[in-house]
Short mmCIF file of C-alpha atoms and ligand atoms in Angstrom, two decimals:
data_model
loop_
_atom_site.label_atom_id
_atom_site.label_comp_id
_atom_site.label_asym_id
_atom_site.label_seq_id
_atom_site.Cartn_x
_atom_site.Cartn_y
_atom_site.Cartn_z
CA MET A 215 0.00 0.00 0.00
CA GLU A 216 1.20 3.53 -0.76
CA ARG A 217 2.07 5.08 2.61
CA ASP A 218 2.56 8.62 1.36
CA THR A 219 -0.65 10.55 2.03
CA ARG A 220 0.28 12.94 -0.80
CA LYS A 221 -0.24 10.04 -3.19
CA ASN A 222 -2.91 8.09 -1.33
CA PRO A 223 -6.16 10.03 -0.75
CA GLY A 224 -7.80 6.97 0.86
CA LEU A 225 -5.12 6.84 3.52
CA LEU A 226 -5.40 10.61 3.91
CA LYS A 227 -9.17 10.31 4.47
CA LEU A 228 -8.60 7.70 7.18
CA ASP A 229 -5.74 9.63 8.78
CA LEU A 230 -7.84 12.80 8.90
CA TYR A 231 -10.65 10.90 10.67
CA CYS A 232 -8.13 9.70 13.24
CA ARG A 233 -6.24 12.94 13.76
CA GLY A 234 -8.52 15.75 12.64
CA ALA A 235 -7.15 19.06 11.42
CA LEU A 236 -6.57 22.62 12.55
CA ILE A 237 -8.22 25.42 10.66
CA ASP A 238 -5.88 28.18 9.69
CA ASP A 239 -6.96 31.80 10.05
CA SER A 240 -6.84 32.06 6.26
CA MET A 241 -10.07 30.02 6.20
CA ARG A 242 -13.53 31.35 6.79
CA VAL A 243 -15.90 28.51 6.09
CA ASN A 244 -19.17 30.34 5.60
CA ASP A 245 -17.49 33.16 3.69
CA ASP A 246 -15.83 30.57 1.45
CA GLY A 247 -19.11 29.12 0.27
CA GLY A 248 -18.61 25.93 2.30
CA ARG A 249 -21.07 24.18 4.58
CA PRO A 250 -21.33 25.37 8.16
CA ILE A 251 -19.91 23.11 10.83
CA LEU A 252 -22.99 21.63 12.47
CA ARG A 253 -22.72 20.60 16.04
CA THR A 254 -23.63 17.02 15.33
CA ARG A 255 -24.56 15.00 12.29
CA ALA A 256 -26.72 11.94 12.91
CA GLY A 257 -25.01 11.62 16.25
CA LEU A 258 -21.79 10.55 14.61
CA GLY A 259 -19.74 13.45 13.45
CA SER A 260 -19.18 17.14 13.40
CA GLY A 261 -16.70 18.75 11.20
CA LEU A 262 -15.57 20.34 8.00
CA GLU A 263 -17.06 18.82 4.84
CA VAL A 264 -14.47 18.73 2.08
CA ILE A 265 -13.62 16.87 -1.10
CA LEU A 266 -10.18 15.24 -1.24
CA PRO A 267 -8.36 14.21 -4.43
CA ASP A 268 -9.99 11.33 -6.36
CA ASN A 269 -13.38 12.80 -5.39
CA LEU A 270 -13.28 11.39 -1.86
CA TRP A 271 -15.81 13.31 0.23
CA THR A 272 -15.05 13.56 3.89
CA ASN A 273 -15.95 15.22 7.15
CA ILE A 274 -12.79 16.29 8.96
CA PRO A 275 -12.95 16.56 12.75
CA VAL A 276 -11.99 20.11 13.70
CA GLU A 277 -13.80 20.77 16.97
CA GLU A 278 -12.92 17.92 19.30
CA ASP A 279 -10.00 18.21 21.71
CA PHE A 280 -7.92 15.55 20.01
CA THR A 281 -7.69 17.69 16.88
CA LYS A 282 -5.55 20.25 18.73
CA ALA A 283 -2.60 17.85 18.43
CA SER A 284 -3.15 17.22 14.72
CA PRO A 285 -0.26 17.88 12.35
CA TYR A 286 -2.78 18.72 9.59
CA VAL A 287 -3.79 22.30 8.82
CA VAL A 288 -6.44 23.43 6.36
CA ARG A 289 -5.13 26.55 4.62
CA ARG A 290 -6.05 28.97 1.91
CA ARG A 291 -3.21 29.96 -0.43
CA ASP A 292 -2.79 33.49 -1.74
CA ASN A 293 -4.12 32.33 -5.12
CA GLY A 294 -7.33 31.15 -3.43
CA GLU A 295 -6.59 27.40 -3.53
CA LEU A 296 -7.36 25.35 -0.44
CA TRP A 297 -4.85 22.81 0.80
CA ILE A 298 -4.32 20.31 3.56
CA ASP A 299 -0.79 20.80 4.82
CA GLU A 300 1.14 18.72 7.29
CA GLY A 301 2.88 21.49 9.23
CA GLN A 302 4.17 23.57 6.32
CA GLU A 303 4.41 20.61 3.93
CA PRO A 304 1.69 20.61 1.22
CA ILE A 305 -0.23 17.31 1.25
CA ALA A 306 -3.31 17.67 -0.94
CA PRO A 307 -5.42 20.31 -2.67
CA ILE A 308 -9.02 20.17 -1.46
CA GLN A 309 -12.36 21.77 -2.19
CA LEU A 310 -15.01 22.68 0.31
CA ALA A 311 -18.21 20.69 -0.13
CA PRO A 312 -20.40 23.25 -1.89
CA ARG A 313 -22.94 25.03 0.27
CA PRO A 314 -26.32 24.58 -1.40
CA GLY A 315 -28.46 27.66 -1.98
CA TRP A 316 -31.36 25.95 -0.18
CA TYR A 317 -29.31 25.90 3.04
CA ASP A 318 -30.33 29.54 3.46
CA HIS A 319 -34.02 28.93 2.77
CA THR A 320 -36.89 28.25 5.09
CA THR A 321 -39.83 25.91 4.58
CA SER A 322 -43.28 27.36 3.98
CA SER A 323 -43.93 26.62 7.66
CA GLY A 324 -41.06 28.96 8.52
CA LYS A 325 -38.41 26.47 9.66
CA LYS A 326 -34.80 26.54 8.51
CA MET A 327 -34.42 23.88 5.84
CA THR A 328 -31.19 22.67 7.49
CA ALA A 329 -33.20 21.93 10.64
CA ILE A 330 -35.21 19.42 8.59
CA GLY A 331 -32.42 17.74 6.64
CA THR A 332 -28.77 18.24 5.73
CA LEU A 333 -26.40 16.95 3.11
CA GLN A 334 -23.91 14.35 4.24
CA GLY A 335 -21.55 14.17 1.31
CA THR A 336 -23.92 14.18 -1.67
CA TYR A 337 -27.03 12.65 -0.12
CA LEU A 338 -29.75 14.08 2.11
CA GLY A 339 -29.95 12.82 5.68
CA VAL A 340 -33.21 13.25 7.61
CA TYR A 341 -33.92 12.39 11.25
CA PRO A 342 -37.65 13.07 11.03
CA SER A 343 -39.03 12.14 14.40
CA ARG A 344 -38.51 13.01 18.03
CA VAL A 345 -35.30 12.13 19.80
CA CYS A 346 -34.37 8.50 20.46
CA GLU A 347 -36.10 7.40 23.66
CA TYR A 348 -32.96 5.93 25.23
CA TRP A 349 -32.13 9.58 25.91
CA THR A 350 -35.38 10.44 27.64
CA GLU A 351 -35.62 7.53 30.09
CA ASP A 352 -35.30 8.35 33.80
CA SER A 353 -31.87 6.75 33.71
CA PRO A 354 -30.81 7.19 30.09
CA THR A 355 -29.40 4.12 28.36
CA ASN A 356 -28.21 5.92 25.24
CA CYS A 357 -25.25 4.54 23.30
CA LYS A 358 -22.19 6.08 24.88
CA PHE A 359 -20.66 7.52 21.71
CA CYS A 360 -23.94 9.10 20.58
CA SER A 361 -24.72 12.81 20.53
CA VAL A 362 -28.28 12.73 19.16
CA GLY A 363 -29.84 13.70 22.50
CA LEU A 364 -27.42 16.61 22.89
CA ASN A 365 -28.57 18.05 19.63
CA LEU A 366 -32.09 19.02 20.55
CA GLY A 367 -32.94 22.60 19.90
CA ALA A 368 -29.52 23.27 18.42
CA ASP A 369 -29.23 22.28 14.76
CA ASP A 370 -32.19 19.91 14.48
CA ALA A 371 -35.89 20.84 14.72
CA GLU A 372 -37.69 18.26 16.83
CA GLU A 373 -41.00 17.84 15.03
CA LYS A 374 -40.83 17.47 11.27
CA ARG A 375 -44.00 17.32 9.28
CA VAL A 376 -44.19 15.11 6.20
CA SER A 377 -44.85 18.21 4.08
CA GLU A 378 -41.73 19.91 5.47
CA VAL A 379 -39.53 16.94 4.71
CA VAL A 380 -40.97 16.71 1.20
CA GLU A 381 -40.26 20.39 0.64
CA VAL A 382 -36.63 20.01 1.71
CA ALA A 383 -36.16 16.78 -0.26
CA VAL A 384 -37.45 18.48 -3.41
CA ALA A 385 -35.21 21.51 -2.78
CA ALA A 386 -32.23 19.20 -2.34
CA ARG A 387 -33.01 17.28 -5.52
CA ASP A 388 -33.50 20.45 -7.54
CA GLY A 389 -30.61 22.37 -6.00
CA SER A 390 -28.05 19.68 -5.26
CA ASP A 391 -28.92 16.89 -7.72
CA ILE A 392 -29.19 14.36 -4.94
CA THR A 393 -30.05 10.79 -5.90
CA TYR A 394 -30.41 9.29 -2.43
CA ILE A 395 -32.26 10.21 0.78
CA ASP A 396 -31.58 8.51 4.07
CA PHE A 397 -34.10 8.34 6.93
CA ASN A 398 -32.81 7.65 10.38
CA THR A 399 -34.61 7.09 13.67
CA GLY A 400 -33.63 6.00 17.13
CA HIS A 401 -35.56 3.67 19.41
CA TYR A 402 -39.24 4.27 20.26
CA LYS A 403 -41.37 2.18 22.62
CA GLY A 404 -43.69 -0.23 20.85
CA GLU A 405 -41.36 -0.43 17.82
CA THR A 406 -43.24 2.38 16.12
CA PHE A 407 -40.25 3.54 14.10
CA LEU A 408 -41.39 2.01 10.79
CA ASP A 409 -44.97 3.22 11.30
CA ILE A 410 -43.56 6.71 11.84
CA LEU A 411 -41.31 6.58 8.79
CA GLU A 412 -43.66 5.08 6.22
CA PRO A 413 -45.68 8.25 5.46
CA TYR A 414 -42.42 10.17 4.94
CA ILE A 415 -41.03 7.44 2.69
CA ARG A 416 -44.14 7.27 0.49
CA ALA A 417 -44.41 11.04 0.12
CA VAL A 418 -40.70 11.67 -0.49
CA LYS A 419 -40.38 8.81 -2.98
CA ASP A 420 -43.39 10.12 -4.84
CA ALA A 421 -42.14 13.70 -4.86
CA THR A 422 -38.50 13.04 -5.77
CA GLY A 423 -38.09 9.56 -7.33
CA CYS A 424 -34.80 9.30 -5.42
CA MET A 425 -33.41 6.13 -3.90
CA ILE A 426 -34.43 5.83 -0.27
CA GLY A 427 -32.63 4.35 2.71
CA VAL A 428 -33.91 3.56 6.18
CA GLN A 429 -31.88 3.20 9.33
CA THR A 430 -33.82 2.10 12.41
CA PRO A 431 -33.60 -0.58 15.07
CA PRO A 432 -34.53 -4.07 13.81
CA HIS A 433 -38.31 -4.58 13.73
CA ALA A 434 -39.59 -7.82 15.28
CA ASP A 435 -41.81 -8.46 12.27
CA LEU A 436 -39.35 -9.08 9.47
CA GLU A 437 -42.19 -9.15 6.93
CA ARG A 438 -42.30 -5.36 7.34
CA TYR A 439 -39.13 -5.14 5.27
CA LYS A 440 -40.83 -6.74 2.27
CA LYS A 441 -43.41 -3.97 2.52
CA LEU A 442 -40.67 -1.35 2.67
CA LYS A 443 -39.12 -2.80 -0.45
CA GLU A 444 -42.46 -2.66 -2.27
CA MET A 445 -42.80 0.95 -1.14
CA GLY A 446 -39.63 1.83 -3.00
CA VAL A 447 -37.04 1.65 -0.25
CA ASN A 448 -33.64 0.65 -1.61
CA ARG A 449 -31.51 0.23 1.47
CA VAL A 450 -32.04 -0.84 5.05
CA SER A 451 -29.30 -0.39 7.58
CA PHE A 452 -28.91 -1.85 11.05
CA CYS A 453 -26.39 -0.31 13.39
CA PHE A 454 -25.25 -2.93 15.81
CA GLU A 455 -21.99 -0.96 16.25
CA LEU A 456 -20.01 -3.72 17.99
CA TYR A 457 -19.65 -7.40 17.23
CA ASP A 458 -18.00 -8.31 20.52
CA PRO A 459 -21.07 -9.11 22.69
CA VAL A 460 -19.37 -7.87 25.87
CA GLN A 461 -18.54 -4.51 24.31
CA PHE A 462 -21.99 -4.28 22.70
CA LYS A 463 -23.58 -4.51 26.14
CA GLU A 464 -21.15 -1.99 27.59
CA VAL A 465 -21.35 0.65 24.84
CA CYS A 466 -25.02 0.28 23.83
CA PRO A 467 -26.94 -0.60 27.01
CA GLY A 468 -30.32 0.42 25.56
CA LYS A 469 -29.91 -1.63 22.39
CA ASP A 470 -28.70 -4.58 24.43
CA ARG A 471 -31.69 -4.48 26.77
CA GLN A 472 -34.32 -3.79 24.15
CA TYR A 473 -33.29 -5.85 21.13
CA GLY A 474 -30.03 -7.70 21.78
CA LEU A 475 -27.22 -8.14 19.30
CA GLN A 476 -28.68 -11.27 17.72
CA ARG A 477 -31.81 -9.47 16.56
CA TYR A 478 -29.68 -6.94 14.68
CA LEU A 479 -27.75 -9.74 13.01
CA ASP A 480 -30.95 -11.59 12.08
CA ALA A 481 -32.35 -8.45 10.45
CA VAL A 482 -29.14 -7.87 8.45
CA GLU A 483 -29.21 -11.47 7.22
CA TYR A 484 -32.93 -11.58 6.45
CA ASN A 485 -32.76 -8.39 4.42
CA ALA A 486 -29.72 -9.60 2.52
CA THR A 487 -31.81 -12.56 1.33
CA LEU A 488 -34.49 -10.14 0.07
CA GLY A 489 -31.79 -8.54 -2.08
CA LYS A 490 -30.82 -11.83 -3.68
CA THR A 491 -34.26 -12.26 -5.21
CA SER A 492 -33.97 -8.93 -7.04
CA LYS A 493 -30.52 -9.44 -8.55
CA LYS A 494 -31.75 -10.21 -12.05
CA THR A 495 -34.03 -7.20 -12.27
CA PHE A 496 -31.24 -4.87 -11.16
CA ASP A 497 -33.70 -3.51 -8.65
CA PRO A 498 -31.50 -1.88 -6.04
CA TRP A 499 -31.98 -3.30 -2.57
CA VAL A 500 -29.15 -3.41 -0.11
CA SER A 501 -28.92 -4.67 3.44
CA ASN A 502 -26.29 -2.89 5.52
CA GLY A 503 -24.70 -3.88 8.79
CA GLU A 504 -23.18 -0.83 10.44
CA ILE A 505 -20.36 -0.92 12.97
CA ILE A 506 -18.05 1.58 14.63
CA ALA A 507 -14.37 0.75 14.42
CA GLY A 508 -12.22 1.88 17.31
CA LEU A 509 -14.56 0.86 20.14
CA GLU A 510 -13.59 -2.81 20.10
CA ALA A 511 -10.44 -4.70 19.17
CA PRO A 512 -9.72 -4.47 15.42
CA GLU A 513 -10.04 -8.28 15.20
CA TRP A 514 -13.69 -8.00 16.24
CA SER A 515 -14.38 -5.33 13.62
CA ILE A 516 -12.79 -7.56 10.98
CA LYS A 517 -14.88 -10.53 12.16
CA ALA A 518 -17.98 -8.35 11.88
CA ILE A 519 -17.11 -7.30 8.32
CA ASP A 520 -16.39 -10.89 7.40
CA TRP A 521 -19.76 -12.04 8.78
CA ILE A 522 -21.77 -9.16 7.22
CA THR A 523 -20.36 -9.83 3.76
CA SER A 524 -20.68 -13.62 4.14
CA VAL A 525 -24.47 -13.27 4.40
CA GLY A 526 -24.60 -10.97 1.36
CA ALA A 527 -24.94 -7.66 3.20
CA ILE A 528 -22.68 -4.64 2.82
CA PRO A 529 -20.73 -3.27 5.76
CA THR A 530 -20.79 0.38 6.74
CA VAL A 531 -17.84 1.09 8.99
CA CYS A 532 -17.73 4.37 10.90
CA LEU A 533 -14.64 5.41 12.75
CA PHE A 534 -15.20 6.26 16.40
CA ARG A 535 -15.04 10.00 17.04
CA PRO A 536 -15.09 11.12 20.69
CA LEU A 537 -17.63 13.88 20.20
CA LYS A 538 -17.79 16.76 22.64
CA ASP A 539 -20.16 16.34 25.60
CA THR A 540 -20.89 12.67 24.90
CA ASP A 541 -20.24 9.95 27.48
CA TYR A 542 -17.17 8.99 25.50
CA GLU A 543 -15.75 12.47 24.87
CA ASP A 544 -12.60 11.55 26.81
CA GLN A 545 -12.00 8.22 25.09
CA ALA A 546 -8.95 7.97 22.87
CA VAL A 547 -9.46 8.31 19.16
CA PRO A 548 -8.27 5.20 17.26
CA LYS A 549 -4.81 5.17 15.71
CA THR A 550 -4.60 5.14 11.93
CA GLU A 551 -2.14 2.25 11.95
CA ASP A 552 -4.58 0.06 13.92
CA MET A 553 -7.44 0.85 11.58
CA ILE A 554 -5.85 0.15 8.19
CA ASP A 555 -6.52 -3.61 8.27
CA VAL A 556 -10.11 -3.06 9.39
CA PHE A 557 -10.93 -0.74 6.51
CA ALA A 558 -8.93 -2.81 4.00
CA ALA A 559 -11.10 -5.79 5.02
CA GLN A 560 -14.17 -3.82 3.96
CA TYR A 561 -12.98 -3.69 0.38
CA GLU A 562 -11.53 -7.18 0.28
CA CYS A 563 -14.52 -8.97 1.83
CA CYS A 564 -16.97 -7.14 -0.46
CA MET A 565 -14.90 -8.05 -3.51
CA ARG A 566 -14.53 -11.64 -2.36
CA GLU A 567 -18.30 -11.97 -2.16
CA GLY A 568 -18.92 -10.04 -5.39
CA LEU A 569 -21.11 -7.47 -3.64
CA PRO A 570 -22.28 -4.41 -5.60
CA ILE A 571 -20.18 -1.59 -4.14
CA ASN A 572 -19.59 1.70 -5.94
CA VAL A 573 -22.66 1.18 -8.12
CA ALA A 574 -25.20 3.81 -6.97
CA PRO A 575 -24.89 7.03 -9.00
CA ASN A 576 -23.69 10.17 -7.26
CA VAL A 577 -23.66 8.80 -3.70
CA ASN A 578 -20.57 10.16 -1.99
CA VAL A 579 -20.45 9.76 1.75
CA SER A 580 -18.49 12.05 4.01
CA LEU A 581 -18.97 10.36 7.37
CA VAL A 582 -17.57 6.93 6.55
CA MET A 583 -15.02 5.31 4.29
CA LEU A 584 -17.06 3.47 1.69
CA PRO A 585 -15.94 -0.09 0.95
CA TRP A 586 -14.85 1.04 -2.51
CA GLU A 587 -12.71 3.84 -1.10
CA CYS A 588 -10.90 1.29 1.06
CA ARG A 589 -9.23 -0.17 -2.02
CA TRP A 590 -6.65 2.56 -1.42
CA LEU A 591 -5.67 0.68 1.74
CA VAL A 592 -4.97 -2.60 -0.05
CA SER A 593 -1.65 -3.33 -1.75
CA LYS A 594 -1.55 -3.26 -5.55
CA SER A 595 -0.60 -6.93 -5.69
CA ARG A 596 -3.66 -7.91 -3.63
CA ARG A 597 -5.93 -5.63 -5.64
CA ARG A 598 -4.85 -7.32 -8.84
CA ARG A 599 -6.82 -10.42 -7.90
CA TYR A 600 -10.05 -8.38 -8.03
CA LEU A 601 -9.38 -6.79 -11.39
CA LEU A 602 -12.03 -8.77 -13.23
CA LYS A 603 -14.64 -8.09 -10.57
CA GLU A 604 -13.78 -4.39 -10.62
CA THR A 605 -14.26 -4.33 -14.39
CA LYS A 606 -17.65 -6.03 -14.06
CA MET A 607 -18.63 -3.55 -11.37
CA ALA A 608 -17.68 -0.58 -13.54
CA ALA A 609 -19.95 -1.96 -16.28
CA MET A 610 -22.73 -2.53 -13.73
CA LYS A 611 -22.37 1.05 -12.53
CA LYS A 612 -22.89 2.40 -16.06
CA VAL A 613 -25.96 0.25 -16.70
CA PHE A 614 -27.43 1.11 -13.32
CA ALA A 615 -26.86 4.85 -13.78
CA ALA A 616 -28.52 4.75 -17.22
CA GLN A 617 -31.54 2.87 -15.78
CA PHE A 618 -31.78 5.08 -12.73
CA TYR A 619 -31.68 8.38 -14.61
CA ALA A 620 -34.16 7.07 -17.22
CA LYS A 621 -36.56 6.22 -14.37
CA LEU A 622 -35.96 9.62 -12.83
CA ARG A 623 -36.83 11.35 -16.12
CA GLU A 624 -40.03 9.31 -16.38
CA HIS A 625 -40.87 10.24 -12.80
CA ASP A 626 -40.34 13.95 -13.51
CA GLN A 627 -42.46 13.84 -16.66
CA ARG A 628 -45.26 12.12 -14.77
CA ARG A 629 -45.11 14.73 -12.01
CA ALA A 630 -45.02 17.62 -14.48
CA LYS A 631 -48.03 16.19 -16.32
CA ALA A 632 -49.94 15.70 -13.07
CA ALA A 633 -49.12 19.25 -11.98
CA GLY A 634 -50.27 20.65 -15.34
CA ALA A 635 -53.49 18.61 -15.40
S1 SF4 B 103 -29.99 4.05 19.26
FE1 SF4 B 103 -28.08 4.70 20.20
S2 SF4 B 103 -26.93 5.62 18.48
FE2 SF4 B 103 -29.06 5.49 17.85
S3 SF4 B 103 -29.92 7.49 18.40
FE3 SF4 B 103 -30.35 6.08 20.11
S4 SF4 B 103 -28.67 6.41 21.53
FE4 SF4 B 103 -28.03 7.27 19.57
#
């Protein structure tokens, strides 16, 4: 693997997650047309959204204490270019993730559009309902890395009407060419999370034609996922965070008490089988198992990735970030060196199983390293063995993009006709 971050943007993305960066006085994010640094994003990150070389979108930690020791500095040159430097040494030219015009708009109900949904990379993330109930119990059992409950009243509006979410989703499609919208909820008593989400899903799918993803706890009635698929959902994601059962209990006491690790795994596996039936029609349906690397031994994270891919699901691997004011704000951030094998396993296991990574059009993710991006962490000689599969995937990507945009055009024509009628 190329160890020089000037030549390896994948390694740079990982190293920036682990070490963060300082912002030089030459930078003024809002004045530069970039996105504001939101306090929290889906409870996972807070930081500067930028685009690294090779079109790798990322969210660089800049606010947490550990970033004060970072060797990286984000600077503006006299000619206006933005760079990541290591000390005074230039490492990579970067661009700020563009700040969409709709970020300054309000909904017709008078709320800031960014309080309804925000871009994470190039997709829209929406947390439409009230805060996760682990936070509001008498003795909260929230996940210890999570910041969702700290966010209330700050960047996120609590109640979001279906019409407000539709308005923002349409603004994001029109203004930012998004292709994918992700709905996220926490835990609610009575497992009402899918009941809550379904009206949003139906309305947003109908209004935008975009691909839709859903991230909730695992519902006891697995048949509900077939219904979601029929409704036009394309991705379901289950965050079990840790594969080591002892750590799972320790870090996620609410999830452990309410659902247990096994139920998350069963949901990942069940939904992966739903995807297999749609392979021939090219109908996108993906089951994701989501973990956080850096909160358990790397061997456990690798085991998790190996298991997720073995059942036909795709791993999403976040890197632990000790966010300010969370229970784990004083925990150490993982070391880059310890994380390389974990992230490399993401790419290698997906390729081994022939899973469709890097296929969805225009979905760049800033908060995690996508499996495809992790190819940068694998040696050239090992990558060579996947050459044929990579070629097939590139062809699949083209076909899928053509089909997706054709469907989107049909959707728009139908809507325009209905509006004119
Ligand atoms: S389930 Fe855990 S990670 Fe998700 S919102 Fe609730 S406390 Fe946060």
